[in-house]
Tab-separated table of C-alpha atoms and ligand atoms in Angstrom:
chain	number	residue	atom	x	y	z
A	11	ARG	CA	-14.565	-19.998	-41.616
A	12	ALA	CA	-13.917	-23.601	-40.744
A	13	LYS	CA	-11.372	-22.473	-38.196
A	14	LYS	CA	-13.801	-20.053	-36.675
A	15	SER	CA	-16.575	-22.588	-36.257
A	16	GLY	CA	-13.987	-24.969	-34.847
A	17	ARG	CA	-13.163	-22.450	-32.180
A	18	ASN	CA	-16.789	-21.936	-31.354
A	19	GLN	CA	-17.225	-25.637	-31.029
A	20	MET	CA	-14.266	-25.876	-28.738
A	21	ALA	CA	-15.724	-23.213	-26.508
A	22	PHE	CA	-19.004	-25.043	-26.562
A	23	PHE	CA	-17.383	-28.304	-25.472
A	24	SER	CA	-15.131	-26.716	-22.932
A	25	PRO	CA	-17.332	-25.932	-19.971
A	26	ALA	CA	-14.323	-25.375	-17.717
A	27	LEU	CA	-13.057	-22.503	-19.820
A	28	ASP	CA	-16.555	-21.173	-20.168
A	29	HIS	CA	-16.961	-21.320	-16.433
A	30	ALA	CA	-13.751	-19.376	-15.773
A	31	ALA	CA	-14.807	-16.673	-18.205
A	32	GLN	CA	-18.231	-16.453	-16.614
A	33	THR	CA	-16.815	-16.238	-13.125
A	34	ARG	CA	-14.608	-13.407	-14.278
A	35	LEU	CA	-17.499	-11.565	-15.892
A	36	GLN	CA	-19.529	-12.017	-12.759
A	37	LEU	CA	-16.674	-10.699	-10.613
A	38	VAL	CA	-16.342	-7.645	-12.831
A	39	ASP	CA	-20.087	-7.019	-12.476
A	40	GLN	CA	-19.863	-7.383	-8.723
A	41	LEU	CA	-16.856	-5.124	-8.537
A	42	ARG	CA	-18.645	-2.484	-10.594
A	43	GLU	CA	-21.591	-2.742	-8.215
A	44	ALA	CA	-19.227	-2.475	-5.247
A	45	VAL	CA	-17.862	0.783	-6.637
A	46	LYS	CA	-21.412	2.180	-6.786
A	47	THR	CA	-22.242	1.176	-3.233
A	48	GLU	CA	-18.742	1.822	-1.876
A	49	ALA	CA	-18.610	-1.754	-0.581
A	50	PHE	CA	-15.019	-1.451	0.559
A	51	GLU	CA	-13.250	-1.125	3.843
A	52	LEU	CA	-9.859	0.150	4.810
A	53	HIS	CA	-7.834	-1.651	7.414
A	54	TYR	CA	-4.974	0.139	9.092
A	55	GLN	CA	-1.574	-1.207	10.006
A	56	ALA	CA	0.644	0.651	12.461
A	57	LYS	CA	3.945	2.185	11.436
A	58	VAL	CA	6.168	2.181	14.481
A	59	ASP	CA	9.226	4.335	15.128
A	60	ILE	CA	11.803	1.724	16.100
A	61	ALA	CA	13.857	3.894	18.449
A	62	SER	CA	10.953	5.170	20.554
A	63	GLY	CA	8.432	2.389	20.062
A	64	ARG	CA	5.831	4.988	19.152
A	65	THR	CA	3.203	4.535	16.478
A	66	ILE	CA	3.699	7.443	14.122
A	67	GLY	CA	1.028	6.544	11.627
A	68	ALA	CA	-0.630	3.805	9.641
A	69	GLU	CA	-0.848	2.303	6.203
A	70	ALA	CA	-4.336	1.989	4.764
A	71	LEU	CA	-5.008	-1.432	3.241
A	72	LEU	CA	-8.041	-2.020	1.101
A	73	ARG	CA	-10.600	-4.839	1.488
A	74	TRP	CA	-13.649	-5.599	-0.622
A	75	LYS	CA	-16.817	-6.373	1.320
A	76	HIS	CA	-18.103	-9.074	-0.997
A	77	PRO	CA	-21.766	-10.084	-0.498
A	78	VAL	CA	-20.954	-13.809	-0.472
A	79	ARG	CA	-17.228	-14.186	0.055
A	80	GLY	CA	-16.885	-11.765	2.935
A	81	LEU	CA	-13.767	-9.585	3.056
A	82	VAL	CA	-11.707	-10.110	-0.069
A	83	SER	CA	-8.013	-9.220	0.018
A	84	PRO	CA	-6.532	-6.760	-2.470
A	85	ALA	CA	-4.258	-9.403	-3.992
A	86	GLU	CA	-7.414	-11.083	-5.273
A	87	PHE	CA	-9.207	-8.125	-6.818
A	88	ILE	CA	-6.723	-5.331	-7.504
A	89	PRO	CA	-5.424	-6.952	-10.705
A	90	LEU	CA	-9.023	-7.157	-11.968
A	91	ALA	CA	-9.710	-3.613	-10.797
A	92	GLU	CA	-6.616	-2.479	-12.710
A	93	GLU	CA	-7.577	-4.264	-15.922
A	94	THR	CA	-11.086	-2.818	-15.894
A	95	GLY	CA	-9.989	0.638	-14.817
A	96	LEU	CA	-12.260	0.412	-11.769
A	97	ILE	CA	-9.198	0.933	-9.570
A	98	VAL	CA	-9.330	4.634	-10.379
A	99	SER	CA	-12.670	5.118	-8.581
A	100	ILE	CA	-11.809	2.629	-5.856
A	101	GLY	CA	-8.508	4.357	-5.263
A	102	GLU	CA	-10.166	7.745	-5.089
A	103	TRP	CA	-12.522	6.395	-2.418
A	104	ALA	CA	-9.581	4.924	-0.491
A	105	LEU	CA	-7.643	8.163	-0.636
A	106	ARG	CA	-10.568	10.237	0.590
A	107	THR	CA	-11.521	7.779	3.327
A	108	ALA	CA	-7.955	7.406	4.585
A	109	CYS	CA	-7.439	11.170	4.834
A	110	ILE	CA	-10.708	11.648	6.718
A	111	GLN	CA	-9.768	8.826	9.083
A	112	ALA	CA	-6.278	10.175	9.759
A	113	MET	CA	-7.677	13.626	10.450
A	114	SER	CA	-10.235	12.239	12.867
A	115	TRP	CA	-7.616	10.188	14.779
A	116	SER	CA	-5.271	13.144	14.958
A	117	ARG	CA	-8.055	15.281	16.413
A	118	SER	CA	-9.017	12.758	19.047
A	119	LEU	CA	-5.404	11.953	19.993
A	120	ASP	CA	-4.349	15.579	19.876
A	121	ARG	CA	-1.222	14.654	17.923
A	122	TRP	CA	-0.600	14.108	14.245
A	123	LEU	CA	-0.617	10.669	12.713
A	124	THR	CA	0.499	10.154	9.144
A	125	ILE	CA	-1.463	7.995	6.756
A	126	ALA	CA	0.069	6.016	3.904
A	127	VAL	CA	-2.048	5.133	0.880
A	128	ASN	CA	-1.019	2.704	-1.854
A	129	LEU	CA	-1.354	3.776	-5.452
A	130	SER	CA	-1.663	1.420	-8.388
A	131	ALA	CA	-0.138	2.001	-11.813
A	132	LYS	CA	-3.400	3.222	-13.369
A	133	GLN	CA	-3.957	5.728	-10.598
A	134	PHE	CA	-0.402	6.957	-10.835
A	135	GLN	CA	-0.876	7.561	-14.570
A	136	ASP	CA	-4.289	9.191	-14.122
A	137	PRO	CA	-3.959	12.826	-15.274
A	138	ALA	CA	-6.515	13.774	-12.594
A	139	LEU	CA	-4.454	12.247	-9.758
A	140	LEU	CA	-3.088	15.552	-8.537
A	141	GLU	CA	-6.533	17.088	-8.388
A	142	LYS	CA	-7.915	14.052	-6.560
A	143	VAL	CA	-5.163	14.222	-3.964
A	144	ARG	CA	-5.745	17.934	-3.546
A	145	GLN	CA	-9.452	17.310	-3.025
A	146	ALA	CA	-8.938	14.501	-0.537
A	147	LEU	CA	-6.720	16.819	1.508
A	148	ALA	CA	-9.072	19.778	1.225
A	149	CYS	CA	-12.208	17.890	2.191
A	150	SER	CA	-10.566	16.115	5.131
A	151	GLY	CA	-8.522	19.062	6.378
A	152	LEU	CA	-5.479	16.787	6.668
A	153	PRO	CA	-2.206	18.665	6.137
A	154	ALA	CA	-0.459	17.402	2.997
A	155	SER	CA	2.651	16.529	5.003
A	156	ARG	CA	0.601	13.894	6.894
A	157	LEU	CA	-0.230	12.010	3.706
A	158	GLU	CA	2.234	9.564	2.204
A	159	LEU	CA	1.678	7.903	-1.158
A	160	GLU	CA	3.269	4.491	-1.748
A	161	ILE	CA	4.332	3.622	-5.264
A	162	THR	CA	6.439	0.774	-6.576
A	163	GLU	CA	9.705	0.781	-8.464
A	164	SER	CA	8.041	-0.559	-11.600
A	165	MET	CA	5.611	2.366	-11.591
A	166	MET	CA	8.541	4.783	-11.457
A	167	MET	CA	10.582	2.934	-14.048
A	168	HIS	CA	7.770	2.453	-16.583
A	169	LYS	CA	8.149	5.976	-17.978
A	170	PRO	CA	10.734	7.493	-15.687
A	171	ASP	CA	10.524	11.063	-16.975
A	172	GLU	CA	6.750	11.226	-16.748
A	173	ALA	CA	6.831	9.498	-13.382
A	174	ALA	CA	9.352	11.984	-12.036
A	175	ALA	CA	7.202	14.887	-13.262
A	176	THR	CA	4.113	13.452	-11.550
A	177	MET	CA	6.114	12.949	-8.392
A	178	ARG	CA	7.449	16.497	-8.429
A	179	ALA	CA	3.908	17.818	-8.780
A	180	LEU	CA	2.760	15.686	-5.840
A	181	ARG	CA	5.717	16.901	-3.808
A	182	GLN	CA	4.722	20.461	-4.551
A	183	LEU	CA	1.413	19.760	-2.875
A	184	GLY	CA	3.457	18.726	0.153
A	185	VAL	CA	2.654	15.005	0.269
A	186	HIS	CA	5.389	12.464	0.969
A	187	LEU	CA	6.371	9.710	-1.430
A	188	ALA	CA	7.502	6.219	-0.495
A	189	VAL	CA	8.866	3.418	-2.648
A	190	ASP	CA	6.978	0.258	-1.698
A	191	ASP	CA	8.376	-3.285	-1.915
A	192	PHE	CA	11.828	-1.864	-2.469
A	193	GLY	CA	14.415	-4.330	-3.711
A	194	THR	CA	12.026	-6.459	-5.743
A	195	GLY	CA	11.965	-4.233	-8.825
A	196	TYR	CA	14.608	-3.205	-11.268
A	197	SER	CA	15.196	0.423	-10.497
A	198	SER	CA	18.804	1.355	-10.934
A	199	LEU	CA	20.458	3.111	-8.060
A	200	GLY	CA	21.404	5.927	-10.388
A	201	TYR	CA	17.760	6.570	-11.102
A	202	LEU	CA	16.698	6.458	-7.495
A	203	SER	CA	18.277	9.785	-6.635
A	204	ARG	CA	16.489	11.441	-9.543
A	205	PHE	CA	13.077	10.807	-8.070
A	206	PRO	CA	11.824	13.118	-5.327
A	207	ILE	CA	11.171	10.376	-2.766
A	208	GLN	CA	11.316	10.574	1.025
A	209	CYS	CA	11.058	6.951	2.042
A	210	LEU	CA	12.115	3.404	1.099
A	211	LYS	CA	10.155	0.396	2.254
A	212	ILE	CA	12.256	-2.766	2.396
A	213	ASP	CA	10.222	-5.583	0.895
A	214	ARG	CA	8.912	-8.231	3.251
A	215	SER	CA	10.665	-11.001	1.299
A	216	PHE	CA	14.037	-9.748	2.606
A	217	VAL	CA	12.866	-8.923	6.118
A	218	GLN	CA	11.382	-12.398	6.457
A	219	ASN	CA	14.773	-14.145	6.373
A	220	VAL	CA	16.602	-11.734	8.627
A	221	PRO	CA	18.820	-12.472	10.532
A	222	ASP	CA	19.163	-16.161	9.562
A	223	SER	CA	19.868	-15.725	5.872
A	224	ARG	CA	23.206	-14.044	5.342
A	225	ALA	CA	22.285	-12.911	1.856
A	226	ASP	CA	18.967	-11.340	2.851
A	227	SER	CA	20.514	-9.773	5.946
A	228	THR	CA	23.113	-8.173	3.717
A	229	ILE	CA	20.444	-6.901	1.361
A	230	ALA	CA	18.362	-5.474	4.204
A	231	ARG	CA	21.410	-3.788	5.753
A	232	THR	CA	22.453	-2.406	2.387
A	233	ILE	CA	19.005	-0.933	1.743
A	234	VAL	CA	19.052	0.712	5.164
A	235	SER	CA	22.425	2.313	4.563
A	236	LEU	CA	21.557	3.265	0.986
A	237	GLY	CA	18.358	4.944	2.168
A	238	LYS	CA	20.111	6.728	4.970
A	239	SER	CA	22.900	8.007	2.776
A	240	LEU	CA	20.289	9.414	0.397
A	241	GLY	CA	18.619	11.104	3.359
A	242	LEU	CA	15.531	8.909	3.202
A	243	THR	CA	13.421	7.359	5.912
A	244	VAL	CA	13.732	3.575	5.831
A	245	VAL	CA	10.773	1.366	6.694
A	246	ALA	CA	10.884	-2.406	7.087
A	247	GLU	CA	7.654	-4.175	6.126
A	248	GLY	CA	6.487	-7.576	7.323
A	249	VAL	CA	8.323	-7.624	10.661
A	250	GLU	CA	7.069	-10.714	12.456
A	251	THR	CA	9.714	-11.592	15.044
A	252	GLN	CA	11.656	-9.858	17.793
A	253	ALA	CA	14.892	-11.092	16.196
A	254	GLN	CA	13.998	-9.261	12.991
A	255	LEU	CA	13.155	-6.104	14.894
A	256	ASP	CA	16.403	-6.280	16.876
A	257	PHE	CA	18.411	-6.701	13.692
A	258	LEU	CA	16.694	-3.736	12.057
A	259	GLN	CA	17.169	-1.552	15.110
A	260	GLN	CA	20.818	-2.515	15.337
A	261	HIS	CA	21.330	-1.443	11.727
A	262	GLY	CA	19.559	1.858	12.123
A	263	CYS	CA	16.312	1.189	10.276
A	264	HIS	CA	13.869	3.943	11.263
A	265	ILE	CA	10.396	2.462	11.079
A	266	ALA	CA	8.895	-1.009	11.294
A	267	GLN	CA	5.615	-2.439	10.194
A	268	GLY	CA	4.428	-6.017	10.582
A	269	TYR	CA	2.406	-8.520	12.552
A	270	LEU	CA	4.813	-8.241	15.510
A	271	LEU	CA	3.854	-4.584	15.911
A	272	GLY	CA	0.266	-4.831	14.773
A	273	ARG	CA	-1.888	-6.531	12.189
A	274	PRO	CA	-4.020	-4.474	9.845
A	275	LEU	CA	-7.154	-3.607	11.834
A	276	GLU	CA	-10.401	-1.817	11.168
A	277	SER	CA	-10.335	1.778	12.340
A	278	GLY	CA	-11.995	1.246	15.732
A	279	GLN	CA	-9.640	-1.555	16.694
A	280	PHE	CA	-6.680	0.352	15.372
A	281	ILE	CA	-7.311	3.304	17.647
A	282	GLU	CA	-7.868	0.985	20.611
A	283	GLN	CA	-4.522	-0.660	19.968
A	284	LEU	CA	-2.941	2.756	19.714
A	285	LEU	CA	-4.365	3.808	23.054
A	286	GLY	CA	-2.836	0.716	24.643
A	287	ARG	CA	0.408	1.227	26.501
A	288	ASN	CA	3.819	1.402	24.908
A	289	ILE	CA	5.669	-1.488	26.519
A	290	ARG	CA	8.962	0.367	26.517
A	291	THR	CA	7.930	3.821	27.721
A	292	GLY	CA	4.685	3.081	29.549
A	293	ARG	CA	3.055	5.916	27.632
A	294	GLU	CA	0.473	5.757	24.895
A	295	ARG	CA	1.827	4.021	21.804
B	24	C2E	P1	1.765	-3.666	0.403
B	24	C2E	O1	1.448	-2.222	0.219
B	24	C2E	O2	3.178	-4.080	0.258
B	24	C2E	O3	1.189	-4.021	1.840
B	24	C2E	C1	1.757	-4.960	2.710
B	24	C2E	C2	0.992	-6.247	2.713
B	24	C2E	O4	1.630	-7.151	3.619
B	24	C2E	C3	-0.450	-6.135	3.223
B	24	C2E	O5	-1.214	-7.131	2.553
B	24	C2E	C4	-0.309	-6.471	4.704
B	24	C2E	O6	-1.511	-6.928	5.264
B	24	C2E	C5	0.734	-7.548	4.638
B	24	C2E	N1	1.504	-7.628	5.883
B	24	C2E	C6	1.793	-6.664	6.766
B	24	C2E	N2	2.557	-7.111	7.772
B	24	C2E	C7	2.786	-8.417	7.523
B	24	C2E	C8	3.540	-9.442	8.215
B	24	C2E	O7	4.145	-9.240	9.266
B	24	C2E	N3	3.554	-10.679	7.637
B	24	C2E	C9	2.892	-10.951	6.463
B	24	C2E	N4	2.939	-12.201	5.999
B	24	C2E	N5	2.177	-10.001	5.797
B	24	C2E	C10	2.137	-8.753	6.318
B	24	C2E	P2	-2.638	-6.811	1.943
B	24	C2E	O8	-3.414	-5.953	2.897
B	24	C2E	O9	-3.227	-8.112	1.512
B	24	C2E	O10	-2.289	-5.927	0.679
B	24	C2E	C11	-1.595	-6.478	-0.405
B	24	C2E	C12	-1.214	-5.425	-1.420
B	24	C2E	O11	-2.370	-4.852	-2.044
B	24	C2E	C13	-0.479	-4.234	-0.822
B	24	C2E	O12	0.877	-4.559	-0.614
B	24	C2E	C14	-0.689	-3.179	-1.886
B	24	C2E	O13	0.226	-3.340	-2.928
B	24	C2E	C15	-2.072	-3.537	-2.405
B	24	C2E	N6	-3.050	-2.604	-1.823
B	24	C2E	C16	-3.580	-2.604	-0.574
B	24	C2E	N7	-4.430	-1.556	-0.402
B	24	C2E	C17	-4.426	-0.876	-1.575
B	24	C2E	C18	-5.102	0.320	-2.031
B	24	C2E	O14	-5.853	0.996	-1.325
B	24	C2E	N8	-4.863	0.699	-3.330
B	24	C2E	C19	-4.011	0.004	-4.140
B	24	C2E	N9	-3.828	0.446	-5.382
B	24	C2E	N10	-3.352	-1.089	-3.740
B	24	C2E	C20	-3.562	-1.543	-2.460
B	25	MG	MG1	2.173	-0.517	0.744
B	26	MG	MG1	4.850	-3.077	0.668
B	27	MG	MG1	5.023	-5.946	-0.144
């Protein structure tokens, strides 16, 4: 009893702690409200085929339209959304919106673009995931092969057998699966070939130090050749300099993504950028 009242007293005399807890509660309330009003936006970052310079698709990146703070980045609210389970509804919205957007671009460009959507651990474990993906495809009309789902190594390695089963079911729908932030997790190479994946995304932390760091250049090169020998498409994320792009091209990396090729943009700006000229070929990007 004494201990308990002591704790209460400490809370009472610790306004800083109290304040942090209140801020968190308030954020959760606001996030819940945002789910109701769909106060989110997707920004789209180009995925560029390195050999041709063509934009083959985009990755959808979530932002929260906060009433006071403006656009809040996913790093700031996805952990909270995960803890509260709100990510499941937010993710469903993102999936649906991204598919509709990709279908609309493909119609107006008269060629197919692919759209990549990030999944979080909770979504990946959601028993209704398959049905939600099916619905997003059905209501947008987007062919399954134009949707790519990005998951991380830790999501695959958490319960590898269950993860592989989920992935096989998704593959049966026809969607593509990419391993995001590859190289930062602990997946064993032996396991990698057991998962039905089509794509590896080299984490930005390696790409960043290419070609100056010998170690990171070796890692990046090794991931490219590993991916290729497994028959996978290899994507480099976070490409910011021409030297990085040249290195990746030289080592046969297929696709690049990063500020050099395009920042994440809202849909209108994204399509404008896409309609700009391809510097190399003079045609549409
Ligand atoms: P990610 O999937 O690895 O996405 C790449 C992140 O790197 C994005 O940050 C992107 O804006 C940023 N980026 C791209 N190119 C460059 C570059 O050249 N330099 C630098 N410094 N950064 C670059 P963002 O948009 O803040 O997203 C952060 C993470 O939040 C994502 O990492 C992804 O894990 C997660 N996320 C984003 N959207 C969603 C979503 O719809 N659902 C879920 N579950 N997670 C999402
Ligand atoms: Mg991603
Ligand atoms: Mg990534
Ligand atoms: Mg990353």
